[in-house]
Short mmCIF file of C-alpha atoms in Angstrom, two decimals:
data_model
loop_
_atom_site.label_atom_id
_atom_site.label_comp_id
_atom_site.label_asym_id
_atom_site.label_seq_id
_atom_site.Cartn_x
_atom_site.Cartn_y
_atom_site.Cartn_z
CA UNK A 6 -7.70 146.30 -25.23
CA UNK A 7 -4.72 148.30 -23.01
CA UNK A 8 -7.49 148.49 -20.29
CA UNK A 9 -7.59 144.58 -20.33
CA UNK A 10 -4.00 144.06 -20.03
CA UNK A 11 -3.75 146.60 -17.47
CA UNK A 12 -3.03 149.63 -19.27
CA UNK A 13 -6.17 151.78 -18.46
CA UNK A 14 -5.71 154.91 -20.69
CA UNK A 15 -7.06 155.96 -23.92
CA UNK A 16 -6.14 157.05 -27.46
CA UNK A 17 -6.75 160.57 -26.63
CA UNK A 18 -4.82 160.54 -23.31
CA UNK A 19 -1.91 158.96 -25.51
CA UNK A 20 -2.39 161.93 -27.78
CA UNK A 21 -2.44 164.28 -25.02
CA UNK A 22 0.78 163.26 -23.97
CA UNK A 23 2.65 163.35 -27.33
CA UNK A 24 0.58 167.27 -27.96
CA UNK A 25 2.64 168.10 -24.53
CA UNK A 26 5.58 166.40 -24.87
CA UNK A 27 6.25 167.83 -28.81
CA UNK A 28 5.20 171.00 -27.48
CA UNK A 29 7.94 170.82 -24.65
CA UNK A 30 10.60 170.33 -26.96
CA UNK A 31 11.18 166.10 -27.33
CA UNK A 32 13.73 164.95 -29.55
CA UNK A 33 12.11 161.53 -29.98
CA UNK A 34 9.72 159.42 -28.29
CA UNK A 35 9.34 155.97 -29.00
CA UNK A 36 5.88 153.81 -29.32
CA UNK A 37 5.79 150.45 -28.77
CA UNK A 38 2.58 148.57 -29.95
CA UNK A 39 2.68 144.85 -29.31
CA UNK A 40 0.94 141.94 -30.86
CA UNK A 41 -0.69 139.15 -28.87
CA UNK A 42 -2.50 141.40 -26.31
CA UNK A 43 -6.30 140.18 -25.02
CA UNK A 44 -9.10 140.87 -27.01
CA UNK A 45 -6.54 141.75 -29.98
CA UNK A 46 -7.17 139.63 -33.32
CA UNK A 47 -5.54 140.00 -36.76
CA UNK A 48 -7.13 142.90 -37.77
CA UNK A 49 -7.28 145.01 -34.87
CA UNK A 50 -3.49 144.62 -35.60
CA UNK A 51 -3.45 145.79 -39.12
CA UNK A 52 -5.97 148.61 -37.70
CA UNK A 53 -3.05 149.41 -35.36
CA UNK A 54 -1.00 150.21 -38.41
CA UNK A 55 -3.60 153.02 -39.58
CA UNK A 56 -3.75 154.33 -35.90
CA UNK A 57 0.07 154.77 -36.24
CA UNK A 58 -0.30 156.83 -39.30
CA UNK A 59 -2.77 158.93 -38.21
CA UNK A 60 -0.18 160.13 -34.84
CA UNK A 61 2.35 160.15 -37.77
CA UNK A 62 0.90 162.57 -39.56
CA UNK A 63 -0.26 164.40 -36.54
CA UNK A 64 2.69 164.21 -34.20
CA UNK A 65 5.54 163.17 -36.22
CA UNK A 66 7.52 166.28 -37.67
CA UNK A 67 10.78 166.24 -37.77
CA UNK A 68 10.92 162.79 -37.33
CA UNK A 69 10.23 162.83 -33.24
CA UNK A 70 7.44 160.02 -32.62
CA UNK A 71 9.11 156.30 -34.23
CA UNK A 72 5.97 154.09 -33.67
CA UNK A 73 6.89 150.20 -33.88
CA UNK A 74 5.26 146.93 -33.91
CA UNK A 75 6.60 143.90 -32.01
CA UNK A 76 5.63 140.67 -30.66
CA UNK A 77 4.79 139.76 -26.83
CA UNK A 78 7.46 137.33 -26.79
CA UNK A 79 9.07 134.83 -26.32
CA UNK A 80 7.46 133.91 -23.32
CA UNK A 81 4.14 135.38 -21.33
CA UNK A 82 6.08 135.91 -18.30
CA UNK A 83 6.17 132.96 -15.73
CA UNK A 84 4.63 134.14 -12.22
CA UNK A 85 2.61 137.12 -13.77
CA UNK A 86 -1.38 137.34 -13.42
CA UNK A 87 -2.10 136.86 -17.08
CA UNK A 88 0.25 133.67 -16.70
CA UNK A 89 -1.05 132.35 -13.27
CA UNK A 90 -4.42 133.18 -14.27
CA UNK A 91 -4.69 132.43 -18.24
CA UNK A 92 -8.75 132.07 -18.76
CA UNK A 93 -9.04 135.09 -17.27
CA UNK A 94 -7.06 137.28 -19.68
CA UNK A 95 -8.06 135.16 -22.70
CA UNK A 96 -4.71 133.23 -22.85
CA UNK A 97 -4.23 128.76 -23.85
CA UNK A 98 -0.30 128.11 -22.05
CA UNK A 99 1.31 126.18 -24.61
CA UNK A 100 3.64 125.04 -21.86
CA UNK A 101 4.39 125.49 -17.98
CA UNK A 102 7.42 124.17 -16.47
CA UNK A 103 10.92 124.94 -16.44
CA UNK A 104 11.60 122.23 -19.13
CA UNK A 105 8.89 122.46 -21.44
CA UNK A 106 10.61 126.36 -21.72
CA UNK A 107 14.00 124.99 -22.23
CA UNK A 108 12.63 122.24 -24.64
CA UNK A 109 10.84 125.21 -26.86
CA UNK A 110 13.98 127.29 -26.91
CA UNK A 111 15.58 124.42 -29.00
CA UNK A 112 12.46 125.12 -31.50
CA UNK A 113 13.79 126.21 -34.82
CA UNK A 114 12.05 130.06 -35.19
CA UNK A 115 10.45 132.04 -32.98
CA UNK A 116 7.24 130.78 -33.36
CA UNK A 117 8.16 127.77 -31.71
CA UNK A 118 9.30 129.88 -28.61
CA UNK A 119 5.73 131.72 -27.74
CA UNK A 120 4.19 130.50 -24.82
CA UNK A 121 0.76 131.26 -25.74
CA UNK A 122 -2.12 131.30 -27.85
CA UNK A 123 -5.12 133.81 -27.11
CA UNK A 124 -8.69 133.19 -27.66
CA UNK A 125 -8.42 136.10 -30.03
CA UNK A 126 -5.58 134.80 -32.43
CA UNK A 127 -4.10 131.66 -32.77
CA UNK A 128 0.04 131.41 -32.37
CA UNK A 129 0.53 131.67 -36.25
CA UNK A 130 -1.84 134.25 -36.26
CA UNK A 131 0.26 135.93 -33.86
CA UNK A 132 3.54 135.52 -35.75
CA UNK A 133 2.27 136.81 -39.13
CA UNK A 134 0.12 139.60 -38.04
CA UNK A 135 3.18 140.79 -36.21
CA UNK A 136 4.83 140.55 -39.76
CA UNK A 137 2.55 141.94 -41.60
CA UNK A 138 1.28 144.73 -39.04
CA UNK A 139 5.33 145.19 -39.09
CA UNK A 140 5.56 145.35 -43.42
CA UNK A 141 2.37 148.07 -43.51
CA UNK A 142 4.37 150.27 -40.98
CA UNK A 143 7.38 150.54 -42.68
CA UNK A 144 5.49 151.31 -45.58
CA UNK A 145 3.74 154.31 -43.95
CA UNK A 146 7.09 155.35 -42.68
CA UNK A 147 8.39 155.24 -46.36
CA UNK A 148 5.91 156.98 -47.48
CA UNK A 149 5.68 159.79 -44.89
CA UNK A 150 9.42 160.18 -44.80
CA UNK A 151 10.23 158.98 -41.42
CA UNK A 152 12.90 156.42 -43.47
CA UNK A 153 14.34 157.07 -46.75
CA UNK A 154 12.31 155.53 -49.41
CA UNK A 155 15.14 152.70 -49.81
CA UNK A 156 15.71 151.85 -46.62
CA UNK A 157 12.19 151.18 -46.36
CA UNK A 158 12.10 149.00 -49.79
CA UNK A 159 15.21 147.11 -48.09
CA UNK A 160 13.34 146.34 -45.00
CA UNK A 161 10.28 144.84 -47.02
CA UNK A 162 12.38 142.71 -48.75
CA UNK A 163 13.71 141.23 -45.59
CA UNK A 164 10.14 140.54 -44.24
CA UNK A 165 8.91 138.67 -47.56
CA UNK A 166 12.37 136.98 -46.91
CA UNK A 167 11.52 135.97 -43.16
CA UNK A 168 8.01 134.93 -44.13
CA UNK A 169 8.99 132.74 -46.77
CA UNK A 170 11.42 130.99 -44.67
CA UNK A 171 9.09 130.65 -41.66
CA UNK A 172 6.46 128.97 -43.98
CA UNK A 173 9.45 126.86 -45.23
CA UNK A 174 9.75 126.14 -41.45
CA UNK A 175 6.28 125.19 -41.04
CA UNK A 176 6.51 122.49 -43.82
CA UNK A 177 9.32 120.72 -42.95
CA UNK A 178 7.91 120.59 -39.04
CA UNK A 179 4.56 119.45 -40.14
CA UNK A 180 5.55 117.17 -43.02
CA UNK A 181 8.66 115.76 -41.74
CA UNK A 182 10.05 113.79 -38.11
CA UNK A 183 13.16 112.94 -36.88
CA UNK A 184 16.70 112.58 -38.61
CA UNK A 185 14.26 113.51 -42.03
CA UNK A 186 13.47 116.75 -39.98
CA UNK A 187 16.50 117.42 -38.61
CA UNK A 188 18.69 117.36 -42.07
CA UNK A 189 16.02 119.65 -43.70
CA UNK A 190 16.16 122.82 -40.73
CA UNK A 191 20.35 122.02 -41.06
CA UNK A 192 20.21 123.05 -44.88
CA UNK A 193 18.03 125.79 -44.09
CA UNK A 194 20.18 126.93 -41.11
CA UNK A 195 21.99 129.59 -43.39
CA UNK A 196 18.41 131.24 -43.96
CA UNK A 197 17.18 130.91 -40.69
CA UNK A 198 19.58 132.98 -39.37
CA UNK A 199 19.33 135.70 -41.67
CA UNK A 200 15.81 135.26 -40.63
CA UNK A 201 16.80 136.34 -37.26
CA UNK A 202 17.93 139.41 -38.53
CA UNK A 203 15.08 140.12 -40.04
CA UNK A 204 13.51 142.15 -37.65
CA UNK A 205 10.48 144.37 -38.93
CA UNK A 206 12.83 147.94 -38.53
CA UNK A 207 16.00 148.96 -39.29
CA UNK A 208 18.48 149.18 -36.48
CA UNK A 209 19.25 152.95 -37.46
CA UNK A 210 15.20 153.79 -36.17
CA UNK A 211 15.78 152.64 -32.56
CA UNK A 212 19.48 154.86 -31.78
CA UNK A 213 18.22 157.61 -30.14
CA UNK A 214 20.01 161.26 -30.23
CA UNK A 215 22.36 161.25 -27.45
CA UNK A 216 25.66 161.87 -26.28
CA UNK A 217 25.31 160.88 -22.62
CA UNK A 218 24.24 157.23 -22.95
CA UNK A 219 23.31 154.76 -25.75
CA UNK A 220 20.74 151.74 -25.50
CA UNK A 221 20.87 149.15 -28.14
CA UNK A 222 17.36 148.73 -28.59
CA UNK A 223 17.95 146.71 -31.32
CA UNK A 224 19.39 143.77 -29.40
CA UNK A 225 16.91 144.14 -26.72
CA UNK A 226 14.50 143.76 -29.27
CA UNK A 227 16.41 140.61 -30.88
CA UNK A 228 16.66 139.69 -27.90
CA UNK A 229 13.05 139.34 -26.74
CA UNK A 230 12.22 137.29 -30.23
CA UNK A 231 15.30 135.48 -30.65
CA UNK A 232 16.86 134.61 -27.25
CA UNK A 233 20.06 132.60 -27.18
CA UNK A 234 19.52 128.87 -26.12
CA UNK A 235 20.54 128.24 -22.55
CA UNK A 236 23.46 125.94 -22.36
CA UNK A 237 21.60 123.89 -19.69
CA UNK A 238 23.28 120.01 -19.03
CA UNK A 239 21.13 117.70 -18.07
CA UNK A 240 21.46 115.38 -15.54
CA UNK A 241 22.00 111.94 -16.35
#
């Protein structure tokens, strides 16, 4: 799967690297596993979640490896290969121009945003395998003590939350046009946003342990699923 998207290196050099790099003394290294990759479906995602326990368990005393689950998103980069050439790496472009981007970022989650389908997983696949891959890990983290056991139950609660309102989402786009539409995502603007929010880890797991310099990686992460909508005018 990384080999298709580029990334030619194996589970055991990956394992290699953390054996070294715990050895040598790290403080914390961060994993990113993404959802939406080629040849990745639904349960090679879930699968991803029992890979993570197993370097967990392996590489993660004292709390140095955080392993985390998060979307390719919003967009599959304009002007890359996998976007230029979409057959190729298994990708359907939902949309190609400049305004059919600027048109989805008015969608009303981030479903809407995603660029892409694979031949793998379709784009709801892709949005609730990322929160359920997303659930399963905090759980594991929970359990193994990488998070307190309530912090964990907190974050689970704010999935289900974020799931529920996404299928409420879902409804109203698919059952429901125009001002109808419209008046139905306003009431459910309050929840939406909390939705936002609701980002499958706790904002505490990506501060890493330094004095010298801080990256919020929690609003690049935000960031990447919900972007702010350009103020764009158009011309009349």
């Amino acid at each position: 799967m990384r080999r298709a998207f580029g990334r030619p290196y194996s589970n055991r050099e990956l394992e290699s690297f953390l054996k070294a790099a715990v050895r040598g003394g790290a403080k914390r290294i961060d994993l990113f596993f993404m959802t939406g990759l080629p040849k990745q479906d639904y349960a090679s995602v879930l699968e991803t979640v029992v890979y993570c326990r197993h370097l967990l368990e392996h590489y993660g005393g004292k709390k140095t490896l955080s392993p985390f689950i998060s979307p390719l998103a919003p967009f599959l980069d304009p002007g890359s290969m996998a976007f230029e050439q979409p057959v190729r790496f298994g990708y359907r472009l939902l949309f190609r121009t400049l305004e059919e981007h600027r048109q989805a970022l008015e969608g009303p989650s981030w479903k809407y945003f995603l660029n892409y389908e694979t031949r793998w997983m379709t784009r709801d696949e892709i949005v609730y395998s990322t929160y359920e891959g997303g659930r399963r890990l905090n759980a594991v983290k929970g359990e193994l003590g990488i998070i307190p056991s309530a912090l964990a139950a907190a974050i689970d609660e704010r999935i289900r939350r974020a799931v529920e309102v996404m299928k409420k989402i879902d409804a109203i786009v698919d059952t429901m046009a125009g001002a109808e539409q419209e008046e139905a995502l306003r009431k459910l603007g309050t929840h939406v946003r909390e939705m936002e929010k609701s980002i499958v880890c706790d904002k505490r797991e990506l501060e890493w342990p330094t004095h010298f310099f801080r990256m919020n990686f929690l609003k690049i992460l935000r960031t990447i699923i919900f972007p702010r909508r350009p103020n764009i005018l158009r011309a009349s």
